[in-house]
């Protein structure tokens, strides 16, 4: 399990902000535990990580993202197409791996079922030509866009695809699009990181690209499922990442 830690000094005390992700590596886990044993407090971004670091014997707090739920207004019938969001700065990042998997393995299956399907890829992309060569049609690379433009894109699209296969923490992009009322299909790993198991998203196994593509098509074409996932994810974001809750949690941690 590859792990990233960052020590920060706050209000005269030292805190350890920690993340962990795949692939699993026992030696690195033990090394990280030795480091955080010297901390006064550990701050993690999810309950799962808090449970892991509670084994160390140091007080653990959870501080998730702060996201305002501002749902886009268009109805299911007024929308069409898919969104992928995430900056790509090199070929070894989770976003690069996810987009390469989506374009090469999943997108052709989606287009086979929905020949007119469109995919908007949002975020800085330093490997644009490499990814353009994988496209099976219907893909538009928008690059980095403003918050206003992101709202407009989310208002026109039906489904956010999150095919992330390795990562750490709680995915901010997933929460950001969910807060805009855009339902998503995710890998099981993203579902686990979010802790959403009550219909807030549509999970799919990335090991089976056909199954993943079918999940994307189903959410895109089923208005009842789409509305249910939208409502559940908006409620989850409001509960998990409410700005007032974030401020209260931060005040508690730094008190």
mmCIF file of C-alpha atoms in Angstrom:
data_model
loop_
_atom_site.group_PDB
_atom_site.id
_atom_site.type_symbol
_atom_site.label_atom_id
_atom_site.label_comp_id
_atom_site.label_asym_id
_atom_site.label_seq_id
_atom_site.Cartn_x
_atom_site.Cartn_y
_atom_site.Cartn_z
ATOM 1 C CA UNK A 1 0.000 0.000 0.000
ATOM 2 C CA UNK A 2 1.769 3.166 -1.167
ATOM 3 C CA UNK A 3 1.352 5.925 1.368
ATOM 4 C CA UNK A 4 1.780 9.678 1.417
ATOM 5 C CA UNK A 5 2.151 11.704 4.605
ATOM 6 C CA UNK A 6 2.518 15.407 5.292
ATOM 7 C CA UNK A 7 3.320 16.925 8.688
ATOM 8 C CA UNK A 8 1.744 20.321 9.367
ATOM 9 C CA UNK A 9 2.127 22.620 12.357
ATOM 10 C CA UNK A 10 -1.056 24.203 13.684
ATOM 11 C CA UNK A 11 -1.796 26.188 16.885
ATOM 12 C CA UNK A 12 1.483 25.180 18.497
ATOM 13 C CA UNK A 13 1.001 21.441 17.907
ATOM 14 C CA UNK A 14 2.032 18.990 15.233
ATOM 15 C CA UNK A 15 -0.496 17.062 13.189
ATOM 16 C CA UNK A 16 0.046 14.338 10.652
ATOM 17 C CA UNK A 17 -2.140 14.397 7.563
ATOM 18 C CA UNK A 18 -2.060 10.946 6.035
ATOM 19 C CA UNK A 19 -3.284 9.127 2.959
ATOM 20 C CA UNK A 20 -2.821 5.604 1.723
ATOM 21 C CA UNK A 21 -3.542 3.807 -1.528
ATOM 22 C CA UNK A 22 -2.824 0.724 -3.600
ATOM 23 C CA UNK A 23 -0.664 -1.202 -4.428
ATOM 24 C CA UNK A 24 -0.389 -2.996 -1.093
ATOM 25 C CA UNK A 25 3.074 -2.892 0.504
ATOM 26 C CA UNK A 26 3.422 -4.091 4.103
ATOM 27 C CA UNK A 27 6.888 -2.569 4.515
ATOM 28 C CA UNK A 28 5.657 0.905 3.591
ATOM 29 C CA UNK A 29 2.700 0.538 5.939
ATOM 30 C CA UNK A 30 4.985 -0.280 8.843
ATOM 31 C CA UNK A 31 7.272 2.610 7.903
ATOM 32 C CA UNK A 32 4.324 5.006 7.877
ATOM 33 C CA UNK A 33 3.096 3.722 11.226
ATOM 34 C CA UNK A 34 6.508 4.398 12.746
ATOM 35 C CA UNK A 35 6.387 7.972 11.459
ATOM 36 C CA UNK A 36 2.903 8.782 12.723
ATOM 37 C CA UNK A 37 3.554 7.279 16.154
ATOM 38 C CA UNK A 38 5.466 10.499 16.906
ATOM 39 C CA UNK A 39 2.492 12.727 16.049
ATOM 40 C CA UNK A 40 0.128 14.286 18.575
ATOM 41 C CA UNK A 41 -2.844 13.752 16.282
ATOM 42 C CA UNK A 42 -3.580 12.172 12.911
ATOM 43 C CA UNK A 43 -5.967 13.797 10.429
ATOM 44 C CA UNK A 44 -7.365 11.625 7.633
ATOM 45 C CA UNK A 45 -9.859 12.316 4.842
ATOM 46 C CA UNK A 46 -12.085 9.268 5.282
ATOM 47 C CA UNK A 47 -13.523 6.984 7.952
ATOM 48 C CA UNK A 48 -11.752 4.038 6.345
ATOM 49 C CA UNK A 49 -8.367 5.686 6.745
ATOM 50 C CA UNK A 50 -9.264 6.758 10.280
ATOM 51 C CA UNK A 51 -9.988 3.131 11.166
ATOM 52 C CA UNK A 52 -6.633 2.087 9.726
ATOM 53 C CA UNK A 53 -4.608 4.696 11.618
ATOM 54 C CA UNK A 54 -6.486 4.133 14.869
ATOM 55 C CA UNK A 55 -4.254 1.067 15.251
ATOM 56 C CA UNK A 56 -1.302 3.377 15.906
ATOM 57 C CA UNK A 57 -2.612 4.555 19.268
ATOM 58 C CA UNK A 58 -2.639 8.274 18.371
ATOM 59 C CA UNK A 59 -5.913 10.295 18.346
ATOM 60 C CA UNK A 60 -7.408 10.306 14.838
ATOM 61 C CA UNK A 61 -9.730 12.929 13.300
ATOM 62 C CA UNK A 62 -11.537 12.935 9.939
ATOM 63 C CA UNK A 63 -11.619 16.058 7.757
ATOM 64 C CA UNK A 64 -13.381 15.599 4.405
ATOM 65 C CA UNK A 65 -13.663 18.121 1.554
ATOM 66 C CA UNK A 66 -15.897 21.190 1.685
ATOM 67 C CA UNK A 67 -18.321 21.165 -1.272
ATOM 68 C CA UNK A 68 -21.503 23.176 -1.818
ATOM 69 C CA UNK A 69 -24.393 21.180 -3.306
ATOM 70 C CA UNK A 70 -25.580 23.331 -6.229
ATOM 71 C CA UNK A 71 -27.471 20.994 -8.585
ATOM 72 C CA UNK A 72 -27.637 21.862 -12.272
ATOM 73 C CA UNK A 73 -31.235 22.479 -13.411
ATOM 74 C CA UNK A 74 -31.740 20.563 -16.665
ATOM 75 C CA UNK A 75 -33.941 17.476 -16.679
ATOM 76 C CA UNK A 76 -32.894 14.000 -17.798
ATOM 77 C CA UNK A 77 -34.512 14.494 -21.221
ATOM 78 C CA UNK A 78 -32.623 17.749 -21.801
ATOM 79 C CA UNK A 79 -29.232 16.116 -21.287
ATOM 80 C CA UNK A 80 -27.006 13.790 -23.278
ATOM 81 C CA UNK A 81 -23.512 12.392 -23.081
ATOM 82 C CA UNK A 82 -20.757 11.645 -20.603
ATOM 83 C CA UNK A 83 -18.040 13.526 -18.720
ATOM 84 C CA UNK A 84 -14.577 12.511 -17.536
ATOM 85 C CA UNK A 85 -12.724 15.015 -15.360
ATOM 86 C CA UNK A 86 -9.157 15.081 -14.093
ATOM 87 C CA UNK A 87 -5.813 16.732 -14.925
ATOM 88 C CA UNK A 88 -3.160 14.593 -16.595
ATOM 89 C CA UNK A 89 0.428 15.701 -16.061
ATOM 90 C CA UNK A 90 2.242 12.438 -16.793
ATOM 91 C CA UNK A 91 1.500 8.871 -17.801
ATOM 92 C CA UNK A 92 1.988 7.387 -14.315
ATOM 93 C CA UNK A 93 -0.898 9.163 -12.566
ATOM 94 C CA UNK A 94 -4.282 7.689 -11.587
ATOM 95 C CA UNK A 95 -6.051 10.053 -13.998
ATOM 96 C CA UNK A 96 -3.867 9.008 -16.924
ATOM 97 C CA UNK A 97 -4.457 5.339 -16.185
ATOM 98 C CA UNK A 98 -8.203 5.895 -15.800
ATOM 99 C CA UNK A 99 -8.583 7.827 -19.052
ATOM 100 C CA UNK A 100 -6.456 5.367 -21.008
ATOM 101 C CA UNK A 101 -8.608 2.512 -19.702
ATOM 102 C CA UNK A 102 -11.801 4.414 -20.500
ATOM 103 C CA UNK A 103 -10.830 5.353 -24.060
ATOM 104 C CA UNK A 104 -9.211 2.071 -25.064
ATOM 105 C CA UNK A 105 -11.475 -0.482 -23.360
ATOM 106 C CA UNK A 106 -14.767 1.040 -22.221
ATOM 107 C CA UNK A 107 -15.603 3.806 -24.683
ATOM 108 C CA UNK A 108 -15.767 1.530 -27.768
ATOM 109 C CA UNK A 109 -18.345 -0.591 -25.931
ATOM 110 C CA UNK A 110 -20.393 2.470 -24.996
ATOM 111 C CA UNK A 111 -20.312 3.682 -28.609
ATOM 112 C CA UNK A 112 -21.371 0.261 -29.840
ATOM 113 C CA UNK A 113 -24.516 0.562 -27.725
ATOM 114 C CA UNK A 114 -24.969 4.321 -28.236
ATOM 115 C CA UNK A 115 -23.460 5.276 -31.628
ATOM 116 C CA UNK A 116 -24.061 8.986 -31.033
ATOM 117 C CA UNK A 117 -22.626 9.022 -27.512
ATOM 118 C CA UNK A 118 -20.337 11.919 -26.643
ATOM 119 C CA UNK A 119 -17.600 12.200 -24.036
ATOM 120 C CA UNK A 120 -16.190 15.491 -22.782
ATOM 121 C CA UNK A 121 -12.741 15.136 -21.227
ATOM 122 C CA UNK A 122 -12.111 18.007 -18.820
ATOM 123 C CA UNK A 123 -8.765 18.981 -17.308
ATOM 124 C CA UNK A 124 -5.233 19.916 -18.275
ATOM 125 C CA UNK A 125 -3.721 17.197 -20.462
ATOM 126 C CA UNK A 126 0.022 17.185 -21.120
ATOM 127 C CA UNK A 127 -0.303 13.966 -23.143
ATOM 128 C CA UNK A 128 -3.116 15.082 -25.440
ATOM 129 C CA UNK A 129 -1.828 13.540 -28.687
ATOM 130 C CA UNK A 130 -1.311 10.187 -27.011
ATOM 131 C CA UNK A 131 -4.911 10.104 -25.788
ATOM 132 C CA UNK A 132 -6.377 11.448 -29.019
ATOM 133 C CA UNK A 133 -4.903 8.438 -30.813
ATOM 134 C CA UNK A 134 -7.065 6.155 -28.644
ATOM 135 C CA UNK A 135 -10.385 7.808 -29.480
ATOM 136 C CA UNK A 136 -13.153 5.802 -31.116
ATOM 137 C CA UNK A 137 -15.156 8.923 -31.999
ATOM 138 C CA UNK A 138 -17.397 11.259 -30.073
ATOM 139 C CA UNK A 139 -14.643 12.446 -27.715
ATOM 140 C CA UNK A 140 -13.905 16.127 -27.114
ATOM 141 C CA UNK A 141 -10.924 17.315 -25.064
ATOM 142 C CA UNK A 142 -11.825 20.589 -23.383
ATOM 143 C CA UNK A 143 -8.677 21.099 -21.328
ATOM 144 C CA UNK A 144 -8.770 23.208 -18.208
ATOM 145 C CA UNK A 145 -12.035 25.152 -17.871
ATOM 146 C CA UNK A 146 -13.572 27.648 -15.450
ATOM 147 C CA UNK A 147 -16.024 26.743 -12.692
ATOM 148 C CA UNK A 148 -18.772 28.422 -14.713
ATOM 149 C CA UNK A 149 -17.925 26.319 -17.776
ATOM 150 C CA UNK A 150 -17.828 23.181 -15.628
ATOM 151 C CA UNK A 151 -21.320 23.966 -14.346
ATOM 152 C CA UNK A 152 -22.542 24.323 -17.946
ATOM 153 C CA UNK A 153 -20.917 21.026 -18.981
ATOM 154 C CA UNK A 154 -22.461 19.225 -16.014
ATOM 155 C CA UNK A 155 -25.828 20.764 -16.890
ATOM 156 C CA UNK A 156 -25.704 19.308 -20.416
ATOM 157 C CA UNK A 157 -24.315 15.851 -19.617
ATOM 158 C CA UNK A 158 -26.131 12.866 -18.128
ATOM 159 C CA UNK A 159 -23.359 10.774 -16.619
ATOM 160 C CA UNK A 160 -19.993 11.309 -14.958
ATOM 161 C CA UNK A 161 -17.623 8.372 -15.527
ATOM 162 C CA UNK A 162 -15.024 7.740 -12.801
ATOM 163 C CA UNK A 163 -12.963 4.713 -13.938
ATOM 164 C CA UNK A 164 -10.155 5.270 -11.416
ATOM 165 C CA UNK A 165 -8.240 2.059 -10.681
ATOM 166 C CA UNK A 166 -5.765 3.330 -8.059
ATOM 167 C CA UNK A 167 -5.826 6.443 -5.913
ATOM 168 C CA UNK A 168 -5.800 7.732 -2.328
ATOM 169 C CA UNK A 169 -8.139 9.626 -0.064
ATOM 170 C CA UNK A 170 -11.615 10.802 -1.028
ATOM 171 C CA UNK A 171 -11.975 11.775 -4.723
ATOM 172 C CA UNK A 172 -12.804 15.490 -4.856
ATOM 173 C CA UNK A 173 -13.782 15.359 -8.533
ATOM 174 C CA UNK A 174 -16.427 12.736 -7.780
ATOM 175 C CA UNK A 175 -17.883 14.832 -4.990
ATOM 176 C CA UNK A 176 -17.722 18.022 -7.067
ATOM 177 C CA UNK A 177 -19.746 16.566 -9.947
ATOM 178 C CA UNK A 178 -22.142 14.831 -7.557
ATOM 179 C CA UNK A 179 -22.711 18.226 -5.915
ATOM 180 C CA UNK A 180 -23.727 19.529 -9.344
ATOM 181 C CA UNK A 181 -26.350 16.810 -9.585
ATOM 182 C CA UNK A 182 -24.532 14.653 -12.150
ATOM 183 C CA UNK A 183 -24.917 10.912 -11.420
ATOM 184 C CA UNK A 184 -21.823 8.775 -11.807
ATOM 185 C CA UNK A 185 -20.565 5.320 -12.622
ATOM 186 C CA UNK A 186 -17.437 4.463 -10.619
ATOM 187 C CA UNK A 187 -15.077 1.633 -9.915
ATOM 188 C CA UNK A 188 -15.630 -0.316 -6.703
ATOM 189 C CA UNK A 189 -12.535 1.351 -5.287
ATOM 190 C CA UNK A 190 -14.046 4.832 -5.637
ATOM 191 C CA UNK A 191 -17.276 3.578 -4.086
ATOM 192 C CA UNK A 192 -15.277 2.240 -1.143
ATOM 193 C CA UNK A 193 -13.370 5.506 -0.720
ATOM 194 C CA UNK A 194 -16.597 7.501 -0.659
ATOM 195 C CA UNK A 195 -18.392 4.965 1.512
ATOM 196 C CA UNK A 196 -21.514 5.295 -0.653
ATOM 197 C CA UNK A 197 -23.424 2.019 -0.689
ATOM 198 C CA UNK A 198 -27.072 3.115 -0.767
ATOM 199 C CA UNK A 199 -27.642 4.026 -4.387
ATOM 200 C CA UNK A 200 -25.602 7.249 -4.447
ATOM 201 C CA UNK A 201 -23.696 5.963 -7.480
ATOM 202 C CA UNK A 202 -23.570 3.024 -9.887
ATOM 203 C CA UNK A 203 -20.524 0.836 -9.108
ATOM 204 C CA UNK A 204 -18.943 -1.424 -11.709
ATOM 205 C CA UNK A 205 -15.973 -3.790 -11.867
ATOM 206 C CA UNK A 206 -13.199 -2.317 -13.997
ATOM 207 C CA UNK A 207 -11.758 -5.803 -14.572
ATOM 208 C CA UNK A 208 -14.678 -6.382 -16.954
ATOM 209 C CA UNK A 209 -14.765 -3.468 -19.413
ATOM 210 C CA UNK A 210 -17.978 -4.808 -20.918
ATOM 211 C CA UNK A 211 -19.687 -4.722 -17.527
ATOM 212 C CA UNK A 212 -18.349 -1.233 -16.866
ATOM 213 C CA UNK A 213 -19.607 -0.010 -20.229
ATOM 214 C CA UNK A 214 -23.024 -1.573 -19.662
ATOM 215 C CA UNK A 215 -23.309 0.242 -16.330
ATOM 216 C CA UNK A 216 -22.546 3.551 -18.065
ATOM 217 C CA UNK A 217 -25.155 2.908 -20.759
ATOM 218 C CA UNK A 218 -27.767 1.819 -18.224
ATOM 219 C CA UNK A 219 -27.393 4.974 -16.132
ATOM 220 C CA UNK A 220 -27.401 7.105 -19.291
ATOM 221 C CA UNK A 221 -30.604 5.555 -20.654
ATOM 222 C CA UNK A 222 -32.733 4.879 -17.557
ATOM 223 C CA UNK A 223 -34.471 8.070 -16.321
ATOM 224 C CA UNK A 224 -35.766 6.430 -13.136
ATOM 225 C CA UNK A 225 -32.334 5.140 -12.142
ATOM 226 C CA UNK A 226 -30.744 8.443 -13.139
ATOM 227 C CA UNK A 227 -33.066 10.509 -10.949
ATOM 228 C CA UNK A 228 -32.680 8.157 -7.999
ATOM 229 C CA UNK A 229 -28.875 8.254 -8.140
ATOM 230 C CA UNK A 230 -28.918 12.031 -8.566
ATOM 231 C CA UNK A 231 -31.087 12.557 -5.486
ATOM 232 C CA UNK A 232 -29.130 10.114 -3.342
ATOM 233 C CA UNK A 233 -25.734 11.549 -4.305
ATOM 234 C CA UNK A 234 -26.852 15.126 -3.666
ATOM 235 C CA UNK A 235 -28.044 14.095 -0.215
ATOM 236 C CA UNK A 236 -24.759 12.281 0.457
ATOM 237 C CA UNK A 237 -22.650 15.290 -0.539
ATOM 238 C CA UNK A 238 -24.746 17.574 1.651
ATOM 239 C CA UNK A 239 -24.179 15.271 4.606
ATOM 240 C CA UNK A 240 -20.517 14.426 4.027
ATOM 241 C CA UNK A 241 -19.029 17.663 2.689
ATOM 242 C CA UNK A 242 -21.272 20.444 3.962
ATOM 243 C CA UNK A 243 -19.107 23.591 4.304
ATOM 244 C CA UNK A 244 -20.500 24.365 7.765
ATOM 245 C CA UNK A 245 -19.618 20.843 8.915
ATOM 246 C CA UNK A 246 -16.144 21.221 7.419
ATOM 247 C CA UNK A 247 -15.552 24.452 9.342
ATOM 248 C CA UNK A 248 -16.788 22.884 12.566
ATOM 249 C CA UNK A 249 -14.601 19.802 12.084
ATOM 250 C CA UNK A 250 -11.569 21.959 11.296
ATOM 251 C CA UNK A 251 -12.166 24.103 14.377
ATOM 252 C CA UNK A 252 -12.387 20.968 16.508
ATOM 253 C CA UNK A 253 -9.126 19.633 15.109
ATOM 254 C CA UNK A 254 -7.193 22.866 15.576
ATOM 255 C CA UNK A 255 -8.654 23.774 18.982
#
